[in-house]
Amino acid sequence: MNASLPRFAWNHAPDTLPLLHLPSLPHALPHARQAANNAAPVEASDYAQLQHARVLLNCYAREVAMQEHKLAVRSIAHTRLAPAALRQYQGQVLDIQLPRMQSRFCVGVQHVSVTGNYDYITDIYLQDHQQSWSVASWREIAQIIVADLSLREGTAFNADLLQQIEESIATMQHLLEAQQGKLRSLHTDSALQQYIRSEQHLLTGHPFHPTPKSRSGWTRTEEKNYSPEHGARLQLHYFQIPRSWIISDSLDEQDLSSRLQQLTGHGLQADSKHIIVPLHPWQADWLMQQPRIQAAMATGDLRDLGCSGKQFYPTASIRTMLAEDGSAFLKLSLNLRITNCIRNNARHELAAALTASRLYRPMKADMLALFPHFHALEEQAYLSVAFPEDQQQSDRQHKEIEDGFGLVLREGLASHLAQGITPMICAALFGNGQAGRLQVAALIERFSHRHSLSLRQGMRLWFSRYAELAIYPVFYLLFEKGIAFEPHMQNSIVGLAEDGTPVRFIVRDLELTRLTPKAHKLIKAMQLDEHTRKEICCSDEAGWTRIGYCLLVNSICEVIATLANGNHELYLELWACLRNILQSYLANFPNPEAARRIQGLLSGEPLPVKGNLLIRFLKQADRKAAYLPLYHPLGVVNEA
């Protein structure tokens, strides 16, 4: 564990496709670079297909096999009727039974993972109803899983899901091919450039989503022009719209039009009766194909002003744009299905985002005193459109088109950059496949070296600092204030000091913030419309589910899996560190609700895990996703 990574790993981003190591992954994180350098080049198509086979197995294992007790991890010697190809394999085997299909999956994994964060190190084998084994392709895995779910749910075979998986594979392959031959030094990159690269380098996407790169509706040219993974940088498109059509709100009651003009530098002029509104260029094209927009342009009510002004960087969410200087984000609408949802900004979502910022602002001083290394990026203003014929109607005739103009102005990262902090989106480091692991390997080595620690000590200390930065303020807001942010990996940013130490934890995207009963009284004086109030208020159980899944399952479980990287002893040590942090939180902030939740976890109560596969299979809205029990080692590990 004390072996040192080559200095090469510090100074270069893992962009070159041949560094992808398949079918196995390195057994110990510090050796990730050596293992990758020794690996044979891998075709992008093969990698994309295998990655999707693995995420499908991830999803099925967590959401179905674990729930039905049809999953086991055992040695090959104790695996009944194992595939002949694995007879000489010395490691652990993940064995999943599919009795409804009279079938079975077997695959070698590096170690037991109670939470289902497996590292697959062999091909995936499928046993048919005649007990014959074969190497399973992604399509065979997808077909048998979808067929099994059809029998389980009593529904028709969901062919649309297979098509979406295939689209996701094609997109991932395209993105990986674009990375071939790229090897770029990070040694001279500024902190802002490193942050932008973290936003634009999520090559594999969500490790527990059946279609992590699904984008329905883009051509390959549009993909290249607008995708963050292609390093896109683009000008926004502008429309002139009557002020009487505009719905907007601002935290500081400043004129949003002038703020947008200053931020975008579009240099366009409108008279006092009109406002100039920025849009994503793809969204502008989509809107101009809609009959209501064409009619407004024909009458002169709406004018197309084209693209101009400063350039912006698309971030990981694709529709959120970062200003060139990092001073602000613009969350724009896209009437495009990305993973689960059409990504336009509904009016109640805009209002909810600003409401969350208004509620949090009076608490910022106290939070800063208690947790000086925590920050929530404010949603500072929003804008949307209401056509005259829809302004007095509750049943909006043109809702989809009106929401297609919606945007949010979000606080940027300038103050953190000015303090010498390098922000990194957490999803780029954890759950981001081999690219993330190589970057984390270099980061941990640098941290350990600067603090004169062995790599094992460095990992434990780095993880403890990261987990405390994230857990303490988020738990405090939930248990003491009744505020549940959505701090999953793509909404979380870790700020790193020059030596790699985690020194800041930043959450963003307050649109889906929820308030438990403890905070319901805070919104009574805000005169919210009924829809927004219903969206933002939730039960104590729903608030805990949000934090338990987003922070502990989606984030912390992935951090542990990435750092341990197949080393089971280290894996348990990191869970023991987490146990200590939870106990320490409770000692510092005793609270009956916190005690009930934390003591429950320490006694073995499960965490909530989101059913991403099931929601896609059932063709339901994301808000209707089921949350299932996920067990973990907290109840059995010794204190660190």
XYZ file of C-alpha atoms in Angstrom:
640
model
C 0.000 0.000 0.000
C 2.989 2.341 0.360
C 4.135 2.051 -3.229
C 4.415 5.434 -4.902
C 2.674 6.542 -8.078
C 4.915 7.918 -10.805
C 5.082 11.705 -10.829
C 3.532 11.459 -14.302
C 0.235 10.744 -12.587
C 0.277 14.119 -10.879
C 0.754 16.247 -13.925
C -1.505 14.750 -16.570
C -5.216 14.112 -16.860
C -6.221 10.499 -17.655
C -7.754 11.345 -21.007
C -6.169 8.854 -23.357
C -8.485 5.994 -24.184
C -5.783 3.286 -24.025
C -5.480 4.078 -20.306
C -8.887 2.485 -19.798
C -8.184 -0.869 -18.237
C -10.504 -3.733 -19.141
C -11.849 -6.160 -18.235
C -10.212 -5.853 -14.841
C -9.533 -2.845 -12.665
C -6.465 -2.342 -10.447
C -6.564 -4.062 -7.054
C -5.127 -1.153 -5.092
C -5.788 2.484 -5.861
C -2.148 3.666 -5.668
C -1.245 1.305 -8.509
C -4.006 2.557 -10.790
C -1.656 4.396 -13.133
C 0.776 1.469 -13.504
C -2.082 -0.949 -14.182
C -3.588 1.377 -16.735
C -0.266 1.958 -18.494
C 0.283 -1.793 -18.795
C -3.189 -2.439 -20.207
C -3.741 -3.093 -23.885
C -5.653 -0.420 -25.839
C -9.406 -0.850 -25.705
C -11.870 -0.020 -28.448
C -14.340 2.682 -27.444
C -17.261 0.537 -28.608
C -16.127 -2.399 -26.446
C -15.641 -0.184 -23.420
C -19.030 1.526 -23.794
C -20.823 -1.806 -24.144
C -19.045 -3.371 -21.184
C -19.646 -0.291 -19.039
C -23.365 -0.489 -19.736
C -23.423 -4.232 -19.029
C -21.898 -3.457 -15.645
C -24.233 -0.586 -14.756
C -27.210 -2.753 -15.691
C -25.913 -5.418 -13.318
C -25.297 -2.719 -10.679
C -28.902 -1.569 -10.921
C -30.431 -5.035 -10.986
C -28.302 -6.205 -8.064
C -29.344 -3.297 -5.823
C -32.951 -2.843 -6.858
C -34.081 -6.427 -7.446
C -31.661 -9.219 -6.506
C -30.718 -7.786 -3.095
C -34.353 -7.034 -2.306
C -35.413 -10.577 -3.227
C -32.395 -12.233 -1.531
C -31.234 -13.728 -4.828
C -27.660 -12.462 -4.625
C -24.532 -13.857 -3.000
C -20.780 -13.271 -3.126
C -18.718 -16.396 -2.495
C -15.468 -18.076 -3.508
C -15.413 -20.069 -6.732
C -15.024 -23.260 -4.692
C -18.375 -22.593 -3.022
C -20.187 -21.504 -6.184
C -22.519 -24.249 -7.367
C -22.185 -25.252 -11.025
C -19.891 -22.320 -11.747
C -18.942 -21.387 -15.339
C -16.056 -23.505 -16.597
C -14.212 -20.338 -17.597
C -14.075 -19.295 -13.924
C -12.868 -22.626 -12.523
C -9.271 -21.374 -12.248
C -10.337 -17.965 -10.944
C -9.117 -17.397 -7.383
C -11.233 -14.425 -6.292
C -14.812 -13.796 -5.203
C -17.788 -14.451 -7.479
C -20.991 -12.414 -7.574
C -23.791 -14.933 -8.125
C -27.254 -13.575 -9.060
C -30.225 -15.887 -9.467
C -33.121 -15.018 -11.824
C -35.640 -17.757 -11.006
C -38.422 -16.134 -13.020
C -36.228 -16.542 -16.100
C -34.622 -19.835 -14.993
C -31.331 -18.011 -15.462
C -28.313 -16.824 -13.523
C -25.453 -14.317 -13.722
C -21.908 -14.964 -12.470
C -19.022 -12.501 -12.545
C -15.731 -12.167 -10.687
C -15.561 -9.224 -8.275
C -12.696 -7.852 -6.260
C -14.420 -8.080 -2.894
C -17.711 -8.313 -1.057
C -19.644 -5.029 -1.093
C -22.681 -4.885 1.145
C -23.839 -1.725 -0.663
C -23.453 -3.211 -4.142
C -20.461 -1.073 -5.172
C -18.783 -3.982 -6.953
C -15.648 -3.897 -9.067
C -16.112 -6.421 -11.875
C -12.869 -8.115 -12.950
C -14.031 -10.848 -15.322
C -16.522 -11.221 -18.111
C -20.177 -11.509 -17.076
C -21.482 -15.049 -17.596
C -25.114 -15.944 -18.220
C -26.619 -19.367 -17.536
C -29.720 -20.207 -19.559
C -32.636 -22.456 -18.608
C -30.648 -25.480 -19.851
C -27.841 -24.585 -17.411
C -25.480 -23.752 -20.256
C -23.034 -20.876 -19.619
C -21.916 -18.197 -22.085
C -20.293 -14.775 -21.957
C -23.169 -12.279 -21.895
C -23.271 -9.217 -24.122
C -24.872 -5.994 -22.932
C -27.894 -6.758 -25.104
C -28.390 -10.219 -23.618
C -28.073 -8.786 -20.111
C -30.521 -5.988 -20.897
C -33.035 -8.289 -22.559
C -33.099 -10.814 -19.752
C -33.333 -8.091 -17.068
C -36.191 -6.320 -18.865
C -37.966 -9.635 -19.445
C -37.548 -10.523 -15.767
C -38.987 -7.174 -14.692
C -41.905 -7.666 -17.089
C -42.774 -10.930 -15.350
C -42.211 -9.384 -11.927
C -44.426 -6.344 -12.579
C -46.954 -8.055 -14.851
C -46.342 -5.599 -17.675
C -45.372 -5.762 -21.325
C -41.739 -5.985 -22.366
C -40.311 -2.450 -22.371
C -38.621 -2.246 -25.773
C -38.197 1.528 -25.368
C -35.767 0.957 -22.504
C -33.594 -1.275 -24.695
C -33.521 1.448 -27.334
C -32.543 4.068 -24.732
C -29.722 1.837 -23.475
C -28.491 1.440 -27.041
C -28.605 5.224 -27.524
C -26.661 5.696 -24.296
C -23.995 3.233 -25.490
C -23.683 5.029 -28.813
C -23.281 8.374 -27.052
C -20.660 7.030 -24.647
C -18.749 5.442 -27.528
C -18.820 8.740 -29.412
C -17.536 10.630 -26.360
C -14.751 8.104 -25.722
C -13.618 8.162 -29.342
C -13.330 11.932 -29.098
C -10.889 11.467 -26.201
C -8.471 9.273 -28.145
C -5.023 10.723 -28.409
C -5.701 13.483 -25.910
C -3.200 13.865 -23.104
C -3.216 17.265 -21.559
C -1.001 18.624 -18.812
C -2.762 19.899 -15.726
C 0.435 21.194 -14.191
C -0.066 24.729 -15.499
C -3.868 24.786 -15.530
C -5.474 27.410 -13.312
C -7.901 26.398 -10.578
C -10.782 27.570 -12.778
C -9.536 25.500 -15.726
C -9.258 22.442 -13.497
C -12.804 22.996 -12.281
C -14.114 23.321 -15.850
C -12.350 20.101 -16.793
C -13.953 18.309 -13.850
C -17.387 19.443 -15.081
C -16.632 18.387 -18.640
C -14.964 15.034 -18.012
C -17.772 12.725 -16.862
C -17.148 10.119 -19.546
C -19.093 7.202 -18.081
C -21.832 8.910 -16.058
C -23.930 7.610 -13.169
C -22.691 4.106 -12.143
C -26.191 3.086 -10.967
C -28.306 4.305 -13.867
C -29.316 2.045 -16.785
C -28.844 4.796 -19.392
C -26.146 7.100 -17.975
C -25.480 8.848 -21.295
C -28.974 8.862 -22.753
C -29.718 12.053 -24.716
C -32.736 11.643 -26.939
C -32.938 14.176 -29.749
C -29.388 15.326 -30.523
C -27.540 14.669 -33.747
C -23.829 13.830 -33.568
C -23.031 17.353 -34.770
C -25.153 18.839 -31.983
C -23.496 16.444 -29.555
C -20.087 17.752 -30.571
C -21.152 21.398 -30.461
C -22.967 21.343 -27.112
C -21.684 18.440 -24.986
C -19.464 19.250 -22.004
C -17.495 16.030 -22.658
C -16.380 17.513 -25.974
C -15.008 20.545 -24.172
C -17.779 22.692 -25.635
C -17.657 26.453 -25.273
C -20.480 28.395 -26.825
C -22.231 31.712 -27.250
C -25.830 32.005 -26.097
C -28.763 32.824 -28.368
C -30.946 35.862 -27.650
C -34.599 36.768 -28.136
C -36.233 40.140 -27.598
C -39.460 39.628 -25.648
C -42.122 42.071 -24.374
C -41.623 42.939 -20.698
C -45.313 42.284 -20.144
C -44.684 38.610 -20.975
C -41.893 38.219 -18.423
C -42.278 36.509 -15.055
C -39.233 37.001 -12.852
C -38.048 37.318 -9.288
C -34.765 38.238 -7.649
C -33.271 37.880 -4.178
C -32.029 41.472 -4.176
C -34.785 43.031 -6.282
C -32.217 44.100 -8.863
C -33.137 44.539 -12.506
C -32.524 41.109 -13.984
C -32.228 42.460 -17.506
C -29.188 44.575 -16.654
C -27.606 41.740 -14.679
C -27.984 39.368 -17.614
C -26.580 41.978 -20.002
C -23.532 42.480 -17.798
C -22.978 38.736 -17.356
C -23.399 37.766 -20.993
C -21.920 40.864 -22.632
C -24.377 40.520 -25.501
C -24.213 44.238 -26.391
C -27.759 44.192 -27.730
C -30.235 46.974 -27.081
C -33.955 46.770 -26.342
C -36.452 49.568 -25.726
C -38.111 50.071 -22.349
C -41.032 47.798 -23.295
C -38.872 44.784 -24.126
C -36.233 42.611 -22.509
C -33.450 40.544 -24.040
C -33.423 36.926 -22.870
C -30.577 34.402 -23.347
C -31.266 30.818 -24.380
C -29.241 27.732 -25.151
C -28.707 27.795 -28.942
C -30.275 24.338 -29.389
C -33.283 25.486 -27.364
C -33.626 28.594 -29.515
C -33.780 26.401 -32.621
C -36.382 24.180 -30.963
C -38.526 27.140 -29.941
C -38.465 28.649 -33.425
C -40.052 25.468 -34.755
C -43.095 25.916 -32.472
C -46.185 27.500 -34.092
C -46.809 29.888 -31.153
C -43.277 31.286 -31.448
C -43.538 31.541 -35.211
C -46.782 33.515 -34.784
C -45.138 35.856 -32.249
C -42.239 36.463 -34.620
C -44.628 37.157 -37.492
C -46.411 39.892 -35.485
C -43.116 41.363 -34.272
C -43.863 40.633 -30.609
C -40.798 38.425 -30.465
C -37.529 39.001 -32.308
C -34.728 36.524 -32.941
C -31.424 38.291 -32.253
C -29.120 35.329 -32.926
C -25.962 34.348 -31.060
C -23.596 36.931 -29.606
C -21.796 37.974 -26.452
C -19.435 36.133 -24.165
C -18.893 32.402 -24.347
C -20.022 29.953 -21.689
C -18.964 26.454 -20.688
C -21.644 23.720 -20.487
C -21.275 21.935 -17.156
C -22.010 18.306 -16.290
C -25.782 18.815 -16.384
C -25.421 19.977 -20.045
C -27.997 22.778 -19.721
C -26.240 24.756 -16.953
C -23.665 27.209 -18.302
C -20.640 28.587 -16.471
C -19.387 32.083 -17.258
C -15.845 32.210 -18.634
C -14.535 33.832 -15.460
C -16.469 31.512 -13.127
C -18.480 34.418 -11.723
C -21.939 32.908 -12.278
C -23.928 29.981 -13.613
C -26.957 30.199 -15.891
C -29.307 27.240 -15.648
C -31.134 27.280 -18.979
C -33.982 25.183 -20.339
C -33.555 22.326 -22.796
C -36.592 20.545 -24.200
C -34.400 17.492 -24.544
C -34.627 14.211 -22.620
C -31.392 13.710 -20.696
C -31.332 10.440 -18.690
C -34.819 10.528 -17.093
C -36.362 13.912 -17.798
C -37.080 16.701 -20.267
C -34.784 19.409 -18.927
C -36.859 22.560 -19.153
C -37.383 24.827 -16.148
C -40.963 24.588 -14.930
C -42.282 27.742 -13.282
C -42.848 26.110 -9.878
C -39.276 24.745 -9.971
C -37.911 28.240 -10.538
C -39.952 29.591 -7.630
C -38.867 26.712 -5.397
C -35.184 27.384 -6.148
C -35.473 31.044 -5.160
C -37.573 30.147 -2.099
C -34.823 27.815 -0.883
C -32.244 30.591 -1.270
C -34.468 33.074 0.595
C -34.905 30.638 3.450
C -31.227 29.839 3.682
C -29.858 33.386 3.443
C -30.781 34.418 7.045
C -29.085 31.255 8.314
C -25.812 31.811 6.455
C -24.066 33.742 9.218
C -24.825 31.096 11.844
C -23.886 28.301 9.445
C -20.614 30.045 8.618
C -19.794 30.297 12.321
C -20.514 26.600 12.881
C -19.250 25.237 9.554
C -16.852 27.753 7.999
C -15.945 25.333 5.200
C -19.505 24.807 3.931
C -21.272 26.864 1.286
C -24.562 26.652 -0.632
C -24.562 28.489 -3.958
C -27.477 30.916 -4.034
C -30.092 30.852 -6.762
C -30.166 34.626 -7.166
C -32.895 35.242 -9.730
C -35.142 33.554 -12.238
C -37.008 34.435 -15.390
C -39.739 32.783 -17.411
C -42.395 33.713 -19.954
C -46.209 33.838 -19.868
C -48.036 34.561 -23.099
C -50.937 37.048 -22.741
C -53.566 34.370 -23.321
C -52.061 32.190 -20.585
C -51.402 34.801 -17.901
C -54.758 34.501 -16.183
C -55.247 30.787 -16.871
C -54.459 28.031 -14.382
C -54.574 25.491 -17.227
C -51.804 26.923 -19.375
C -52.239 26.250 -23.069
C -48.574 26.800 -23.933
C -46.883 25.547 -20.764
C -44.145 23.559 -22.522
C -43.141 26.524 -24.678
C -43.324 29.067 -21.843
C -41.218 26.856 -19.579
C -38.759 26.517 -22.451
C -37.639 30.111 -21.768
C -37.081 29.521 -18.049
C -33.677 30.294 -16.589
C -32.004 30.632 -13.191
C -29.099 32.918 -12.367
C -26.872 31.124 -9.861
C -23.980 32.373 -7.754
C -20.588 31.405 -9.171
C -17.317 30.258 -7.654
C -15.308 33.484 -7.826
C -15.002 33.937 -4.052
C -13.693 30.380 -3.575
C -11.216 30.691 -6.435
C -9.980 33.973 -4.966
C -9.119 32.139 -1.740
C -6.752 29.794 -3.591
C -9.193 26.863 -3.533
C -9.462 24.480 -6.475
C -13.086 23.349 -6.805
C -13.854 19.943 -8.330
C -17.260 18.455 -9.011
C -17.413 15.302 -6.892
C -18.870 13.212 -9.717
C -15.628 13.665 -11.681
C -13.633 11.988 -8.916
C -16.029 9.330 -7.628
C -18.211 7.010 -9.687
C -16.474 8.226 -12.859
C -14.833 4.957 -13.820
C -11.124 4.606 -14.429
C -10.659 8.300 -15.259
C -11.883 9.267 -11.793
C -9.826 6.620 -10.027
C -6.619 7.692 -11.711
C -7.242 11.288 -10.690
C -8.052 10.292 -7.102
C -4.927 8.113 -6.979
C -2.757 11.100 -7.870
C -4.648 13.334 -5.447
C -4.244 10.964 -2.480
C -0.568 10.429 -3.190
C 0.044 14.183 -3.271
C -1.912 14.640 -0.025
C -0.070 11.780 1.702
C 3.327 12.967 0.501
C 2.763 16.540 1.691
C 1.643 15.326 5.131
C 4.374 12.673 5.481
C 1.834 9.864 5.702
C 1.742 6.402 4.230
C -0.829 6.093 1.469
C -3.094 4.040 3.709
C -2.946 6.683 6.443
C -3.421 9.398 3.838
C -6.547 7.752 2.449
C -8.117 7.435 5.880
C -7.322 11.028 6.841
C -8.406 12.440 3.468
C -11.679 10.515 3.630
C -12.355 11.581 7.213
C -11.866 15.244 6.323
C -14.045 14.967 3.234
C -16.840 13.099 5.021
C -16.881 15.500 7.961
C -16.987 18.532 5.633
C -19.980 17.046 3.828
C -21.934 15.326 6.600
C -21.819 17.808 9.468
C -23.491 20.828 7.788
C -25.948 18.774 5.718
C -27.080 16.784 8.768
C -27.299 19.958 10.841
C -29.547 21.641 8.283
C -31.805 18.607 8.167
C -32.077 17.830 11.876
C -31.887 21.355 13.330
C -33.490 23.478 10.595
C -35.664 21.054 8.612
C -33.904 21.834 5.314
C -32.994 18.982 2.981
C -30.761 19.978 0.072
C -30.004 17.482 -2.714
C -26.250 16.850 -2.230
C -25.652 13.997 -4.661
C -22.312 13.828 -6.472
C -23.293 15.990 -9.434
C -24.663 18.667 -7.087
C -21.612 18.626 -4.802
C -18.276 20.381 -5.243
C -15.230 19.663 -3.104
C -12.752 22.506 -2.688
C -9.117 21.393 -2.520
C -6.137 23.178 -1.054
C -2.863 23.203 -2.962
C -1.708 20.054 -1.142
C -4.916 18.175 -2.004
C -6.608 18.608 1.380
C -10.420 18.905 1.233
C -11.123 22.382 2.637
C -14.559 23.294 1.259
C -17.826 21.496 0.570
C -20.211 23.324 -1.747
C -23.746 22.312 -2.683
C -25.635 23.694 -5.644
C -28.946 23.396 -7.496
C -31.431 24.306 -4.765
C -34.435 23.695 -7.021
C -35.239 20.348 -5.360
C -34.639 21.496 -1.782
C -37.313 20.102 0.525
C -38.559 21.358 3.903
C -39.575 18.989 6.688
C -42.242 20.006 9.258
C -39.592 21.763 11.363
C -39.266 24.390 8.616
C -42.845 24.604 7.354
C -43.592 27.644 9.511
C -40.778 29.542 7.784
C -42.675 29.724 4.513
C -46.030 30.864 5.879
C -45.091 34.531 5.517
C -43.688 34.067 1.995
C -47.078 33.961 0.251
C -46.131 31.083 -2.005
C -48.573 29.717 -4.532
C -50.110 26.388 -3.589
C -48.162 24.389 -6.194
C -44.786 25.670 -5.007
C -45.732 25.104 -1.366
C -46.727 21.508 -2.070
C -43.526 20.908 -4.020
C -41.178 22.211 -1.366
C -42.818 20.811 1.802
C -42.320 17.176 2.755
C -42.485 14.791 5.699
C -39.608 14.012 8.069
C -39.304 10.606 6.416
C -39.062 12.118 2.937
C -36.432 14.603 4.130
C -34.312 11.822 5.599
C -34.744 9.744 2.432
C -33.429 12.663 0.369
C -30.294 13.076 2.521
C -29.747 9.383 3.183
C -29.736 8.612 -0.525
C -28.052 11.695 -2.004
C -25.328 12.185 0.585
C -24.670 8.750 2.043
C -25.507 6.342 -0.794
C -24.906 8.331 -3.968
C -21.852 10.138 -2.596
C -20.185 8.564 0.453
C -20.611 4.954 -0.719
C -18.941 5.872 -4.018
C -16.113 7.703 -2.256
C -15.399 4.629 -0.105
C -15.525 2.282 -3.103
C -13.196 4.507 -5.127
C -10.625 4.915 -2.360
C -10.658 1.248 -1.309
C -10.497 0.169 -4.961
C -10.920 -3.523 -4.254
C -8.938 -3.657 -0.998
C -11.482 -5.175 1.387
C -9.507 -4.403 4.534
C -9.232 -0.728 3.595
C -12.910 -0.740 2.588
C -13.905 -1.744 6.127
C -11.467 0.763 7.655
C -13.143 3.590 5.743
C -16.577 2.456 6.909
C -15.172 2.483 10.438
C -14.019 6.082 9.867
C -17.555 6.932 8.776
C -18.932 5.327 11.926
C -16.645 7.555 14.004
C -17.783 10.670 12.121
C -21.458 9.882 12.681
C -20.865 9.275 16.393
C -18.865 12.487 16.607
C -21.646 14.466 14.919
C -24.149 13.187 17.464
C -21.839 14.059 20.357
C -21.445 17.616 19.041
C -25.060 18.174 17.998
C -27.361 16.044 20.147
C -30.869 16.021 18.769
C -33.639 13.416 19.210
C -34.266 13.059 15.469
C -30.544 12.908 14.704
C -30.071 10.326 17.451
C -32.890 8.194 16.069
C -31.483 8.210 12.544
C -27.791 7.880 13.387
C -28.200 5.275 16.104
C -30.424 3.383 13.702
C -27.654 3.363 11.086
C -25.057 2.317 13.649
C -27.360 -0.532 14.667
C -27.678 -1.742 11.109
C -30.847 -0.040 9.837
C -30.703 0.251 6.026
C -30.145 3.359 3.959
C -32.621 4.394 1.232
C -31.523 3.717 -2.355
C -33.297 5.123 -5.403
C -34.758 2.711 -7.955
C -33.281 4.214 -11.141
C -33.769 1.022 -13.167
C -37.312 0.458 -11.930
C -38.427 4.017 -12.641
C -37.133 3.756 -16.202
C -38.698 0.342 -16.696
C -42.089 1.528 -15.409
C -41.892 4.728 -17.526
C -42.726 6.883 -14.532
C -41.737 10.448 -13.656
C -38.558 10.761 -11.619
C -40.448 12.171 -8.622
C -42.317 8.861 -8.344
C -39.158 6.813 -7.923
C -39.289 4.100 -5.272
C -36.670 4.070 -2.519
C -35.532 0.639 -1.412
C -33.571 -0.548 1.649
C -29.795 -0.770 1.221
C -27.755 -2.465 3.924
C -24.233 -1.407 4.839
C -21.353 -2.321 7.206
C -21.851 0.461 9.798
C -23.432 -1.903 12.291
C -20.565 -4.409 12.231
C -17.311 -2.478 11.716
C -15.118 -1.650 14.683
C -14.403 1.946 15.575
C -11.455 3.383 13.686
